[in-house]
JSON list of C-alpha atoms in Angstrom, two decimals:
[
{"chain": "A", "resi": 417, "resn": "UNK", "atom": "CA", "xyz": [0.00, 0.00, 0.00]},
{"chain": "A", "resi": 418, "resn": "UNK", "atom": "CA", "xyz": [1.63, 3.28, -0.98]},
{"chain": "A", "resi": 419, "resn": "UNK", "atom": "CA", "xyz": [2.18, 5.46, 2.02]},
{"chain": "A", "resi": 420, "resn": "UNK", "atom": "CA", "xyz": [0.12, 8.72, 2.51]},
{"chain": "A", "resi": 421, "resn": "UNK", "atom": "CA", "xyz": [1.33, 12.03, 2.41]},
{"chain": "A", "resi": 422, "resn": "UNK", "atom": "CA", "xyz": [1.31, 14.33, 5.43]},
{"chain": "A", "resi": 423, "resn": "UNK", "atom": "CA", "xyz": [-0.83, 16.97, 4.42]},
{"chain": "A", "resi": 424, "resn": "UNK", "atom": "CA", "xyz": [-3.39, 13.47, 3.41]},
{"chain": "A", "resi": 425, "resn": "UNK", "atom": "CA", "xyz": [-2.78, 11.93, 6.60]},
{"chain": "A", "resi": 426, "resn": "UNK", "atom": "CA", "xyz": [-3.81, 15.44, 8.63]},
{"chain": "A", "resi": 427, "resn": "UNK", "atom": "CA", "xyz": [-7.09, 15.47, 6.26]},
{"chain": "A", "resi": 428, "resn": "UNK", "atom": "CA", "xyz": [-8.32, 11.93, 7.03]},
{"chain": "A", "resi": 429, "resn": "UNK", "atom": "CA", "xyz": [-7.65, 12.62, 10.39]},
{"chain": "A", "resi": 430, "resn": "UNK", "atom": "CA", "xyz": [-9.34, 15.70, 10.53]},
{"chain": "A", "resi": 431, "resn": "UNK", "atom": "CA", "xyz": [-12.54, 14.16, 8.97]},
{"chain": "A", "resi": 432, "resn": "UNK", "atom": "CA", "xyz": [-12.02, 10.80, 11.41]},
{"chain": "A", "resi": 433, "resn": "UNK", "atom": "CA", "xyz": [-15.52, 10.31, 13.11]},
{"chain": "A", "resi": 434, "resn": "UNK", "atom": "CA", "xyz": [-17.38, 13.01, 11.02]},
{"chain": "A", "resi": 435, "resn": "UNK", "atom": "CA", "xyz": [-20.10, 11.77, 9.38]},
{"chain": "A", "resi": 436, "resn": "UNK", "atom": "CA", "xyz": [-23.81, 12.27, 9.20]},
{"chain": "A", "resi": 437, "resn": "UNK", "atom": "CA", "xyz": [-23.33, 16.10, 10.03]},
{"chain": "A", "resi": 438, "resn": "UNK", "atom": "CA", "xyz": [-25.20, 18.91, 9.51]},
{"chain": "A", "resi": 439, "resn": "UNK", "atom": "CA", "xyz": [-24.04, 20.82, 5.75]},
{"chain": "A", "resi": 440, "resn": "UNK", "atom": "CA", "xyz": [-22.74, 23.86, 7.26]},
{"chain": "A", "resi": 441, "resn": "UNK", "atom": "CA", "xyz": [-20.71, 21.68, 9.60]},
{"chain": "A", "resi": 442, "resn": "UNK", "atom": "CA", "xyz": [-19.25, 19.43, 6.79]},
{"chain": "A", "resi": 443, "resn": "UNK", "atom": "CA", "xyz": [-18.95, 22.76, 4.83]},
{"chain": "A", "resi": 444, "resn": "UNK", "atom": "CA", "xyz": [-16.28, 24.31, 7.63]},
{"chain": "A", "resi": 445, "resn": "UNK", "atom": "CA", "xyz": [-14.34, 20.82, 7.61]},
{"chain": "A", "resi": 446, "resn": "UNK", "atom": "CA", "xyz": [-14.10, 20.75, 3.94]},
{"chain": "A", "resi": 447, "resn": "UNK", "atom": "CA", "xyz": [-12.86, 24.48, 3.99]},
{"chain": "A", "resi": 448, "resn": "UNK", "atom": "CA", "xyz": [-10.08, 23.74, 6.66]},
{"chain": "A", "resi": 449, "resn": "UNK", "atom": "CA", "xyz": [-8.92, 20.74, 4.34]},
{"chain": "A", "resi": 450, "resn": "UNK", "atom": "CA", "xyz": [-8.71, 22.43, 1.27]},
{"chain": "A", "resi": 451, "resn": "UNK", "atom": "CA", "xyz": [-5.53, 23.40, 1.82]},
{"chain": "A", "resi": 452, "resn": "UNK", "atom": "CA", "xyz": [-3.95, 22.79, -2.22]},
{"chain": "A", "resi": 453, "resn": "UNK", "atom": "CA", "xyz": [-1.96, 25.55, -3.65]},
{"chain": "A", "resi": 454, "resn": "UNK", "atom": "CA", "xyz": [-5.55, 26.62, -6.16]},
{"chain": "A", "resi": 455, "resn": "UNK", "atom": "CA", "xyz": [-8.43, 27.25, -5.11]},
{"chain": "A", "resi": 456, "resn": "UNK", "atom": "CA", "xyz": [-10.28, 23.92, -4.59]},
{"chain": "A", "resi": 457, "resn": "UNK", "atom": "CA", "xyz": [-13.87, 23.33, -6.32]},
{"chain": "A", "resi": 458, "resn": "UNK", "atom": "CA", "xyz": [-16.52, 21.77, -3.90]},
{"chain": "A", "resi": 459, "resn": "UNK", "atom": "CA", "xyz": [-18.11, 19.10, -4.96]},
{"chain": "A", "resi": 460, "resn": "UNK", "atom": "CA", "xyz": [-21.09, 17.25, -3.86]},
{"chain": "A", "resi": 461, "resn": "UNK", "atom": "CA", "xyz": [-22.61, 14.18, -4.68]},
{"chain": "A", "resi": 462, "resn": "UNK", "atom": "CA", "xyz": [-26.21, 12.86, -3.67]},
{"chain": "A", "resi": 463, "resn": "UNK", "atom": "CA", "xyz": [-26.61, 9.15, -3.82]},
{"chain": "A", "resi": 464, "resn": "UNK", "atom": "CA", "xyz": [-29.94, 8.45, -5.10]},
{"chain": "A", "resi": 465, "resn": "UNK", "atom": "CA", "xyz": [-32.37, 5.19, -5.21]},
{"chain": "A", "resi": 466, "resn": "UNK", "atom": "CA", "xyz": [-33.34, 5.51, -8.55]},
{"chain": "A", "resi": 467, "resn": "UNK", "atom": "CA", "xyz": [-32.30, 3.21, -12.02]},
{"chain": "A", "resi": 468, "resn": "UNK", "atom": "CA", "xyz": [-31.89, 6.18, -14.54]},
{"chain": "A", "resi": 469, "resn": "UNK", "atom": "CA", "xyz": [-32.41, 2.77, -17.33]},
{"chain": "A", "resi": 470, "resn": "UNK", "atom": "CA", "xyz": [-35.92, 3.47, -16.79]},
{"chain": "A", "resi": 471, "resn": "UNK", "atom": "CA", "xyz": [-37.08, 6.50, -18.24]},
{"chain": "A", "resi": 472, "resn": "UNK", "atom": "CA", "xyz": [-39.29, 6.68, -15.43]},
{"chain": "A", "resi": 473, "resn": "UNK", "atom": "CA", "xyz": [-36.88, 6.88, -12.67]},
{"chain": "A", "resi": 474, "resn": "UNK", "atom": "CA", "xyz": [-34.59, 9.18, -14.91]},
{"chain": "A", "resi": 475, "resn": "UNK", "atom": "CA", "xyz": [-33.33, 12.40, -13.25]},
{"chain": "A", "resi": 476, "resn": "UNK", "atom": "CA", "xyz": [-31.89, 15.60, -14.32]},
{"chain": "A", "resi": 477, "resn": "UNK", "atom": "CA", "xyz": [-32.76, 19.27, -13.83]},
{"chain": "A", "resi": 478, "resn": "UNK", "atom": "CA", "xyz": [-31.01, 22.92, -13.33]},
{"chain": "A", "resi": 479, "resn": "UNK", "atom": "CA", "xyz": [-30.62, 24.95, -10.71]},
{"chain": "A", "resi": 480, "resn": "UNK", "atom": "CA", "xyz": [-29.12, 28.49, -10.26]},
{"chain": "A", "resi": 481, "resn": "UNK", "atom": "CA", "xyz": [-26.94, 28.88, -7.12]},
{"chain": "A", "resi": 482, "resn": "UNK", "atom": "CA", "xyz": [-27.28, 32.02, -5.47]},
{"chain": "A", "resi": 483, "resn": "UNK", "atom": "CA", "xyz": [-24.35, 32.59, -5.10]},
{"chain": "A", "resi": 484, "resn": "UNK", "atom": "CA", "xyz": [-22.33, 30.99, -8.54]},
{"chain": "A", "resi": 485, "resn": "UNK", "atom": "CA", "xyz": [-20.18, 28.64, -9.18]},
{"chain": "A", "resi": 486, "resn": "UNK", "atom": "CA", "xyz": [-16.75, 30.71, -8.55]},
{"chain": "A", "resi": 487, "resn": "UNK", "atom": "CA", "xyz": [-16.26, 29.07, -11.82]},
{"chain": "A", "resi": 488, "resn": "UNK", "atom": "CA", "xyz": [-15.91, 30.93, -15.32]},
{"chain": "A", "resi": 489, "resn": "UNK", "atom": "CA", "xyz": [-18.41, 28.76, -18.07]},
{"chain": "A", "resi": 490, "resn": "UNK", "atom": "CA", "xyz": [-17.41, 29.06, -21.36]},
{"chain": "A", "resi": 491, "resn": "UNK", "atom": "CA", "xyz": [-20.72, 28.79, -23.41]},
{"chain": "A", "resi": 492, "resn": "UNK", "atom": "CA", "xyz": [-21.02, 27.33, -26.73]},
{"chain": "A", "resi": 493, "resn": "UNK", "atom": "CA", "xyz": [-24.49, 28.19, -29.02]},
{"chain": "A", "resi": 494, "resn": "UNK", "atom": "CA", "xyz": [-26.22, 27.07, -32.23]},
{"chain": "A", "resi": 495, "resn": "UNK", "atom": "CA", "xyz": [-28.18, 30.10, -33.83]},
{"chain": "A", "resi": 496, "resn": "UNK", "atom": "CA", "xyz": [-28.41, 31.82, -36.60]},
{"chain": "A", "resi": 497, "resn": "UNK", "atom": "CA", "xyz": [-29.34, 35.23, -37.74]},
{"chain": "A", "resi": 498, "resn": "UNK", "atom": "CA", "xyz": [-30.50, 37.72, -35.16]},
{"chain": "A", "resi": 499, "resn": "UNK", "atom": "CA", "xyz": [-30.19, 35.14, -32.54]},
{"chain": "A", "resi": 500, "resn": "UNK", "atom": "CA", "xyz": [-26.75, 34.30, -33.02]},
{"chain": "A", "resi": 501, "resn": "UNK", "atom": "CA", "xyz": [-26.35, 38.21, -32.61]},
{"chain": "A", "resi": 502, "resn": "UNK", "atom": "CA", "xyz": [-28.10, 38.17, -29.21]},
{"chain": "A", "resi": 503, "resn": "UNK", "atom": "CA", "xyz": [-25.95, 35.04, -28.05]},
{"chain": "A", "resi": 504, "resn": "UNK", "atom": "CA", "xyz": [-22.77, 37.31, -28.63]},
{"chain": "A", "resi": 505, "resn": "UNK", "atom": "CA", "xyz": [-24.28, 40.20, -27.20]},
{"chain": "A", "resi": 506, "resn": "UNK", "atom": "CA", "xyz": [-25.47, 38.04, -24.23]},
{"chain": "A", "resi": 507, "resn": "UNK", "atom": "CA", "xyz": [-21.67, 36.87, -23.68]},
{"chain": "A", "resi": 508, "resn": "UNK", "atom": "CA", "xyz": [-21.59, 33.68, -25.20]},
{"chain": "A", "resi": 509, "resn": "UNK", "atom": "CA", "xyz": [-17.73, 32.10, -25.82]},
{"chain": "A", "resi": 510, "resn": "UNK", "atom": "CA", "xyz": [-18.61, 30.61, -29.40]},
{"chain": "A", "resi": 511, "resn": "UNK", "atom": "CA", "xyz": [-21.35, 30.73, -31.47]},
{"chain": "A", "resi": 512, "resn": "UNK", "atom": "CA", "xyz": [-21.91, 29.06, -34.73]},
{"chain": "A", "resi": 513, "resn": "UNK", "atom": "CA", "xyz": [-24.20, 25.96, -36.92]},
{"chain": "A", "resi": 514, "resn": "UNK", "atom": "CA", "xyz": [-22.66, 23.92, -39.69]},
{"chain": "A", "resi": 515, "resn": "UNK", "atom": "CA", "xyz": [-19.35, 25.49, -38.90]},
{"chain": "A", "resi": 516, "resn": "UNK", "atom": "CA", "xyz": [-19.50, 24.70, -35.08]},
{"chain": "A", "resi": 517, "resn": "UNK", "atom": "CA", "xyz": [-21.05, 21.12, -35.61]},
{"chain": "A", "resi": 518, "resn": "UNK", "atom": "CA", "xyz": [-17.63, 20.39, -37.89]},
{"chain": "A", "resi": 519, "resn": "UNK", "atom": "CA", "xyz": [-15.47, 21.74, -35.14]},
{"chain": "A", "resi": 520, "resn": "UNK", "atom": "CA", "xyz": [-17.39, 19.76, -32.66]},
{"chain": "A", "resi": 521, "resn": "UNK", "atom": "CA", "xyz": [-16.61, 16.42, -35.12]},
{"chain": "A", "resi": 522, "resn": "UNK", "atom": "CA", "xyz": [-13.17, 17.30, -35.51]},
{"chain": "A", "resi": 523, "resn": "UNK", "atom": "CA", "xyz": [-12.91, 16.42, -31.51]},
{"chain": "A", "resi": 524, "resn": "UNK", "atom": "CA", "xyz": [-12.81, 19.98, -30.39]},
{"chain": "A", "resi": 525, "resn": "UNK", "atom": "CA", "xyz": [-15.01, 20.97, -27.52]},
{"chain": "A", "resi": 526, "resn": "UNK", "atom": "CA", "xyz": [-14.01, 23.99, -26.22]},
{"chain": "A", "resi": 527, "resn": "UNK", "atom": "CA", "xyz": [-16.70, 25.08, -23.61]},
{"chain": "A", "resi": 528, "resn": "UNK", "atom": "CA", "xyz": [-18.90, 23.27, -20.98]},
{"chain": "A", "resi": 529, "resn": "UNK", "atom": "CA", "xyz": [-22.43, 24.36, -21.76]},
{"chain": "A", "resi": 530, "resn": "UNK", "atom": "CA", "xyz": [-24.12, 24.15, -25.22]},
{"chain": "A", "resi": 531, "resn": "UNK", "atom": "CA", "xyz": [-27.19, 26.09, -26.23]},
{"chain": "A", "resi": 532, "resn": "UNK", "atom": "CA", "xyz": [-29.14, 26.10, -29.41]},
{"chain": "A", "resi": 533, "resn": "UNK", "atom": "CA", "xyz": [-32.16, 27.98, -30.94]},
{"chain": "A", "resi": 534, "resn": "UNK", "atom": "CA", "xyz": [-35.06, 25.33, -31.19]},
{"chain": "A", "resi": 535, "resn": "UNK", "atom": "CA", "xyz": [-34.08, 25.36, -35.16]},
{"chain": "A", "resi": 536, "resn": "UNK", "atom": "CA", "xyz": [-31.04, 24.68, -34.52]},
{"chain": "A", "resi": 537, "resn": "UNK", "atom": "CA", "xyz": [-31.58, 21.03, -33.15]},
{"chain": "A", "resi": 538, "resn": "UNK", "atom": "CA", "xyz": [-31.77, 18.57, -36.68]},
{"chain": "A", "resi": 539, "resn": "UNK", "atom": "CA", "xyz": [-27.71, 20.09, -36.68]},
{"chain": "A", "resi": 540, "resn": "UNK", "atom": "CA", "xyz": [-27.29, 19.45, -33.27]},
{"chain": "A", "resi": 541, "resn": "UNK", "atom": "CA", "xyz": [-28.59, 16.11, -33.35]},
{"chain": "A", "resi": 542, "resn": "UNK", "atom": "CA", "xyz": [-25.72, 14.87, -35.60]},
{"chain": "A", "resi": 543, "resn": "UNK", "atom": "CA", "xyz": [-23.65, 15.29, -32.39]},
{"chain": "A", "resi": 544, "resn": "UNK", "atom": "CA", "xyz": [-25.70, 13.53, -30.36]},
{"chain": "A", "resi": 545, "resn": "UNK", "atom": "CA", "xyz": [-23.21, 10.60, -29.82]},
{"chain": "A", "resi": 546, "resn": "UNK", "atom": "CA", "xyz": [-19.93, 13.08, -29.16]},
{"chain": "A", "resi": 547, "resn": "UNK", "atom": "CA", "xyz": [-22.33, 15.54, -26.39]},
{"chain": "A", "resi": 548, "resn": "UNK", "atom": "CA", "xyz": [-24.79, 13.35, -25.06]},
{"chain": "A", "resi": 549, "resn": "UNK", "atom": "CA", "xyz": [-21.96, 11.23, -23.00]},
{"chain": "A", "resi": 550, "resn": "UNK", "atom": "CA", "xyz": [-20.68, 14.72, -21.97]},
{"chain": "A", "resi": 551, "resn": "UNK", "atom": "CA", "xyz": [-24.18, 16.13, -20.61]},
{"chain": "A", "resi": 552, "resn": "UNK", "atom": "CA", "xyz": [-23.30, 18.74, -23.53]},
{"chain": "A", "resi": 553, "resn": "UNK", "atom": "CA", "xyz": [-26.39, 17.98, -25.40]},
{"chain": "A", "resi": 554, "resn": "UNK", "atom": "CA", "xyz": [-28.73, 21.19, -24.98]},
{"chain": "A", "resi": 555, "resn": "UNK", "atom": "CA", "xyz": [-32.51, 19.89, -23.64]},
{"chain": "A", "resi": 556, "resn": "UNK", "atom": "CA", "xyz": [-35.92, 21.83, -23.74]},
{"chain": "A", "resi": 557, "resn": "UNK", "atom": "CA", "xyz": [-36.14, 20.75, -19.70]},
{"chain": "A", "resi": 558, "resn": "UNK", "atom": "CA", "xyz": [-33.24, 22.35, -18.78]},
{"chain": "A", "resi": 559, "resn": "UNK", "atom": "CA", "xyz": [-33.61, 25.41, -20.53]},
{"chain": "A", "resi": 560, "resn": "UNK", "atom": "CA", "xyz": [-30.81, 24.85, -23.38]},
{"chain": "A", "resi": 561, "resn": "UNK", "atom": "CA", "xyz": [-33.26, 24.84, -26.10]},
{"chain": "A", "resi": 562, "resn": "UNK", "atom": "CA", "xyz": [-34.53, 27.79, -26.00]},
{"chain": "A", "resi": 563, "resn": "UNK", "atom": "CA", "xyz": [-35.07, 31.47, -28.46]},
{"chain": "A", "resi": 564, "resn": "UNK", "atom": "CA", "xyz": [-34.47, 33.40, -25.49]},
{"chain": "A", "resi": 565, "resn": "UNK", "atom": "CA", "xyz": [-30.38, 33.06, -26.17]},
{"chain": "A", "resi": 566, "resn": "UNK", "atom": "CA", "xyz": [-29.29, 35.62, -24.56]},
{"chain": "A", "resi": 567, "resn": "UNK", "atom": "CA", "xyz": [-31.25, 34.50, -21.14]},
{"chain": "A", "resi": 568, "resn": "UNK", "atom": "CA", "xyz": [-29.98, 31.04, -21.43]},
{"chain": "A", "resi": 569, "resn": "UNK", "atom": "CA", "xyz": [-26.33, 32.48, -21.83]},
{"chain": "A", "resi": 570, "resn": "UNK", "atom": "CA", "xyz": [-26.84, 34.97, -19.17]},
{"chain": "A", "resi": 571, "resn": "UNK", "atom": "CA", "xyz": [-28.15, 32.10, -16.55]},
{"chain": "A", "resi": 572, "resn": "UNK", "atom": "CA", "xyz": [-25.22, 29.92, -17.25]},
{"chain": "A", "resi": 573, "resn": "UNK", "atom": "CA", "xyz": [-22.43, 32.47, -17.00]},
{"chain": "A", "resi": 574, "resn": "UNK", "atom": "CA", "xyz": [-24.11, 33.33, -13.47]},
{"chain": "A", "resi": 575, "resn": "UNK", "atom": "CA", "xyz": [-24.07, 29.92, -12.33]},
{"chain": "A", "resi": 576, "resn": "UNK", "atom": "CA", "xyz": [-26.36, 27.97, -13.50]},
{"chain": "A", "resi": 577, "resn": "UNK", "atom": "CA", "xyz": [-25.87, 24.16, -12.60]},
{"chain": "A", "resi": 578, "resn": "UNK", "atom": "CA", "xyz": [-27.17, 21.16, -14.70]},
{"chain": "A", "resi": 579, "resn": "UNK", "atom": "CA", "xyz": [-27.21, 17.86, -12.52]},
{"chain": "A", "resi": 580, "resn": "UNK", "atom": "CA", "xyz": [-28.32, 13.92, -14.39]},
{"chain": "A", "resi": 581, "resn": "UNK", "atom": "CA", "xyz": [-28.15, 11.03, -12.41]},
{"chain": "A", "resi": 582, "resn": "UNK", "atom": "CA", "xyz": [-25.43, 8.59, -13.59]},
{"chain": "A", "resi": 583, "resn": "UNK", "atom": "CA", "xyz": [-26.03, 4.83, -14.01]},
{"chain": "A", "resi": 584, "resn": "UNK", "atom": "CA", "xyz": [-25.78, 4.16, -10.37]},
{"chain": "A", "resi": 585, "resn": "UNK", "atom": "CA", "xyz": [-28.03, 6.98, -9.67]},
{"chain": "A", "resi": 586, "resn": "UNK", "atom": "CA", "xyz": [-25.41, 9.45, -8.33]},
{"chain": "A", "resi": 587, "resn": "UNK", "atom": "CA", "xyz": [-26.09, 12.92, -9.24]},
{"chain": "A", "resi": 588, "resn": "UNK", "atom": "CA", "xyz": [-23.05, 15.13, -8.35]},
{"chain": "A", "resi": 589, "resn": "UNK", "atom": "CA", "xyz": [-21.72, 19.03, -9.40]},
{"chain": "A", "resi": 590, "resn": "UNK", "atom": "CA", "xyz": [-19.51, 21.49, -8.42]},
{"chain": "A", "resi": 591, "resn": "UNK", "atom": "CA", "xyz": [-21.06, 24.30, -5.87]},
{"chain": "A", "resi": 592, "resn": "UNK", "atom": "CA", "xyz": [-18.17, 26.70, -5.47]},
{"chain": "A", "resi": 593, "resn": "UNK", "atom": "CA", "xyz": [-15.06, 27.38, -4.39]},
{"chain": "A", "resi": 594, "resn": "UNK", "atom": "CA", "xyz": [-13.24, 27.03, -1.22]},
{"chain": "A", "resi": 595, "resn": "UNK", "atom": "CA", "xyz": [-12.67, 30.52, -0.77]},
{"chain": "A", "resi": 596, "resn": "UNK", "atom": "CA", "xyz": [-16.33, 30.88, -0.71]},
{"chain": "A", "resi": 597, "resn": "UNK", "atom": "CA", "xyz": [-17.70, 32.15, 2.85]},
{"chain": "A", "resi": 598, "resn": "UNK", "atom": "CA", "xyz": [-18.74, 28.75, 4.87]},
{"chain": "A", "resi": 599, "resn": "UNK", "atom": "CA", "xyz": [-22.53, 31.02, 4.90]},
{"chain": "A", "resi": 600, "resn": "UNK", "atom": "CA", "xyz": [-22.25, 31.15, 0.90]},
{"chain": "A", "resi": 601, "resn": "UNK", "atom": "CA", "xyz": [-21.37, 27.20, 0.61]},
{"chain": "A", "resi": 602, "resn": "UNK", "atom": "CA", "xyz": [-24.02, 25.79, 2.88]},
{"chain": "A", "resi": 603, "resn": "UNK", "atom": "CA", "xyz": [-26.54, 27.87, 1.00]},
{"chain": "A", "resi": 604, "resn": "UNK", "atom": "CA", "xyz": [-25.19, 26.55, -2.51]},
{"chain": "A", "resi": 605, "resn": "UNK", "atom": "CA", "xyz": [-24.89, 23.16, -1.19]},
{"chain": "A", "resi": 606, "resn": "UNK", "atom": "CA", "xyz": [-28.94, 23.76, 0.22]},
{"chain": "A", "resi": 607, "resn": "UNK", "atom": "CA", "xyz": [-29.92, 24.96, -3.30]},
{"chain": "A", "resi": 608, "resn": "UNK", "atom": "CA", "xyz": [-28.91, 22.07, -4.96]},
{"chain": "A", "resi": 609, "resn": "UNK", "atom": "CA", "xyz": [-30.37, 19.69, -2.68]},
{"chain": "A", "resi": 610, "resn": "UNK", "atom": "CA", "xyz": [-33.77, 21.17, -2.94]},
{"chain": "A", "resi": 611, "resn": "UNK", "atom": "CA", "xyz": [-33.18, 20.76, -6.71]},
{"chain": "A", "resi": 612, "resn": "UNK", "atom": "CA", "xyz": [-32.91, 17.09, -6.82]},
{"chain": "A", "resi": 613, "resn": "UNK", "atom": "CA", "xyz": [-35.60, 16.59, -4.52]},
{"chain": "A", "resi": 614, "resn": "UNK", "atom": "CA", "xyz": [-38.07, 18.86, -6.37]},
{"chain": "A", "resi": 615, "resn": "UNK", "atom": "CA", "xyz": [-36.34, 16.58, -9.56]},
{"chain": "A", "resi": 616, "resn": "UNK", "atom": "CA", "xyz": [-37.85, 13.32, -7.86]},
{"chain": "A", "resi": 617, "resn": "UNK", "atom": "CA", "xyz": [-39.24, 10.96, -10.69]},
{"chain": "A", "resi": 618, "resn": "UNK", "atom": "CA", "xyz": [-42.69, 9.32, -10.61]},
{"chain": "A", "resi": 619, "resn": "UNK", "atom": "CA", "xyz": [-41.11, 6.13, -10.62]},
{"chain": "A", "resi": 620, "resn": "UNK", "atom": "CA", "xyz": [-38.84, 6.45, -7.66]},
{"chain": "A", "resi": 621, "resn": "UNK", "atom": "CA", "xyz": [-39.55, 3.71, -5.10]},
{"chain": "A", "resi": 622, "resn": "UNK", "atom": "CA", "xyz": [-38.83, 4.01, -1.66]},
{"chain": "A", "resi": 623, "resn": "UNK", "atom": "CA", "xyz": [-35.98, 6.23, -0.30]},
{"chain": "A", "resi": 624, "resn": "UNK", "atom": "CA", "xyz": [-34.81, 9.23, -2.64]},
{"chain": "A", "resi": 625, "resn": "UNK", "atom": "CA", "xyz": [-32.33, 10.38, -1.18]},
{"chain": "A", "resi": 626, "resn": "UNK", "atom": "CA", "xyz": [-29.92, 7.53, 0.58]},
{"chain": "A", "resi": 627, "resn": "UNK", "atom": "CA", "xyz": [-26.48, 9.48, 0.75]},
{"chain": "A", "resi": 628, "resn": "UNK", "atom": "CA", "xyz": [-24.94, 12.91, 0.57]},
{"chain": "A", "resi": 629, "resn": "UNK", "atom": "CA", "xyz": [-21.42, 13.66, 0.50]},
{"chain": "A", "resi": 630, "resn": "UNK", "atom": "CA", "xyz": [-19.15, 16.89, 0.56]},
{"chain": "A", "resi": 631, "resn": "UNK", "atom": "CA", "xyz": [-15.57, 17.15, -1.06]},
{"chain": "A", "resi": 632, "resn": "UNK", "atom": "CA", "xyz": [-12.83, 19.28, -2.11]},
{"chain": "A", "resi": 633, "resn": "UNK", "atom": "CA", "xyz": [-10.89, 18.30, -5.16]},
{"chain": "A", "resi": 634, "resn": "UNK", "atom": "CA", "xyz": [-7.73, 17.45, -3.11]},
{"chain": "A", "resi": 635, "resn": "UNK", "atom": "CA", "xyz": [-9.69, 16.81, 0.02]},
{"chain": "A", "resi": 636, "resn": "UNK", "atom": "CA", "xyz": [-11.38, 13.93, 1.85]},
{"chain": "A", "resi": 637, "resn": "UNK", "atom": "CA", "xyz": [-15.09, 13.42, 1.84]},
{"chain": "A", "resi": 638, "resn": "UNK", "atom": "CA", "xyz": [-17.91, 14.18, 4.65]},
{"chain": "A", "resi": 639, "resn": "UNK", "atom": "CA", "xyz": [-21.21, 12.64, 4.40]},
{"chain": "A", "resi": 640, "resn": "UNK", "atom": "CA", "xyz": [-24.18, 14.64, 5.31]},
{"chain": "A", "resi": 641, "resn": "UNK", "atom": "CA", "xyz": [-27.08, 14.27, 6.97]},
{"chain": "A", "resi": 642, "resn": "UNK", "atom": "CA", "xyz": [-29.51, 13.41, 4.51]},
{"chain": "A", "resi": 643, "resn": "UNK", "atom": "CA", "xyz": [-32.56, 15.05, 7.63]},
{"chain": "A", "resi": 644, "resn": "UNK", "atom": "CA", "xyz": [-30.78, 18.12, 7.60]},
{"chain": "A", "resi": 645, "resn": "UNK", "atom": "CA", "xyz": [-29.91, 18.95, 4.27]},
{"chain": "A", "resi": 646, "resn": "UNK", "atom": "CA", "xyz": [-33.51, 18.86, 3.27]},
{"chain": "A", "resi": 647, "resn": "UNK", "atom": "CA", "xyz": [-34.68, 21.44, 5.83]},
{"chain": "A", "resi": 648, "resn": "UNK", "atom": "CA", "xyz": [-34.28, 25.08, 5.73]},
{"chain": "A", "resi": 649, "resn": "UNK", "atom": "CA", "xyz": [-31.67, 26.66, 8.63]}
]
């Protein structure tokens, strides 16, 4: 077994014994471990009892933290016309059709949300198999197929968070930085949650929610208490 590092060994045994807490709790222990020479992303993930194989039990949604990522989005659209106008006036990164489907083939994917103007979509389709594994693929339920543009552009450069459950029914996502105030995080962290509850499929079964956990990107993990998370502080 390869041996631990210090600044490893003081996390773990910082988080020793913490588990179950409330989120502003694991958000202050998180903070005090993300200690890495960046600032840290934090990262939550929300176990969920759901099979996203079944469409019914699928789940995926968008939520706008109120207080941002910390993270700079570079935003890709599909328009035309006056609409491509309003994306670039809105702030978006790249904006294109034919053209930006061909540099999409050609393997370059430049930006980490797509858009596209409801016309748009027969072009967009053709990438179907390069986005959809990349949750790139814009969607009428989250708001990424859309002619309001410059809105969509707007929500996702102010932090705007798309979650999908993965095939074991994880759904996780970044929720700021570690240099966020511990206030900022827990309400970020409280946001999201209520979005994947209010996200709850027809044909979940049983428990929802089963798990919660908090991260840094260098730091251990905290599990939260599921109770607490979903009530207001």
């Amino acid at each position: 077994m390869a041996k631990l590092g210090k600044r490893t060994r003081a996390a773990r045994e910082a988080v020793s014994g913490k588990s179950d807490v409330s989120v502003e709790e694991a958000v202050s222990v998180i903070k005090q471990n993300a200690t890495a020479n960046f600032d840290e992303t934090v990262e939550i993930a929300v176990n969920l009892g759901v099979d996203p194989r079944h469409a019914d039990q699928m789940v995926r949604g968008v939520v706008g933290l109120p207080n941002g990522t910390g993270k700079d989005v570079r935003v890709a659209v599909f328009a035309r016309g006056q609409k491509a106008e309003e994306a670039q006036e809105a702030g978006a990164d790249i904006v294109g059709a034919e053209d930006l489907m061909e540099t999409i083939q050609g393997g370059e994917i430049n930006f980490e949300r797509c858009i596209a103007t409801p016309d748009m979509m027969p072009v967009v389709g053709r990438l179907g198999k390069i986005l959809g594994p990349r949750n790139l693929m814009p969607n009428p339920k989250v708001g990424t197929v859309t002619m309001d543009v410059a809105q969509a552009v707007k929500d996702a450069k102010a932090g705007q968070v798309q979650f999908k459950a993965e095939k074991a029914g994880v759904v996780h996502a970044g929720v700021g930085k570690a240099s966020f105030d511990e206030s900022k995080l827990a309400e970020n962290v409280r946001a999201f949650i209520a979005a994947v509850n209010k996200a709850k499929p027809a044909g979940a079964k049983g428990t929802y929610v089963k798990k919660i956990s908090l991260t840094s990107t260098m730091g251990p993990g905290v599990s939260v208490d599921v109770g607490n998370a979903a009530s207001e502080q």
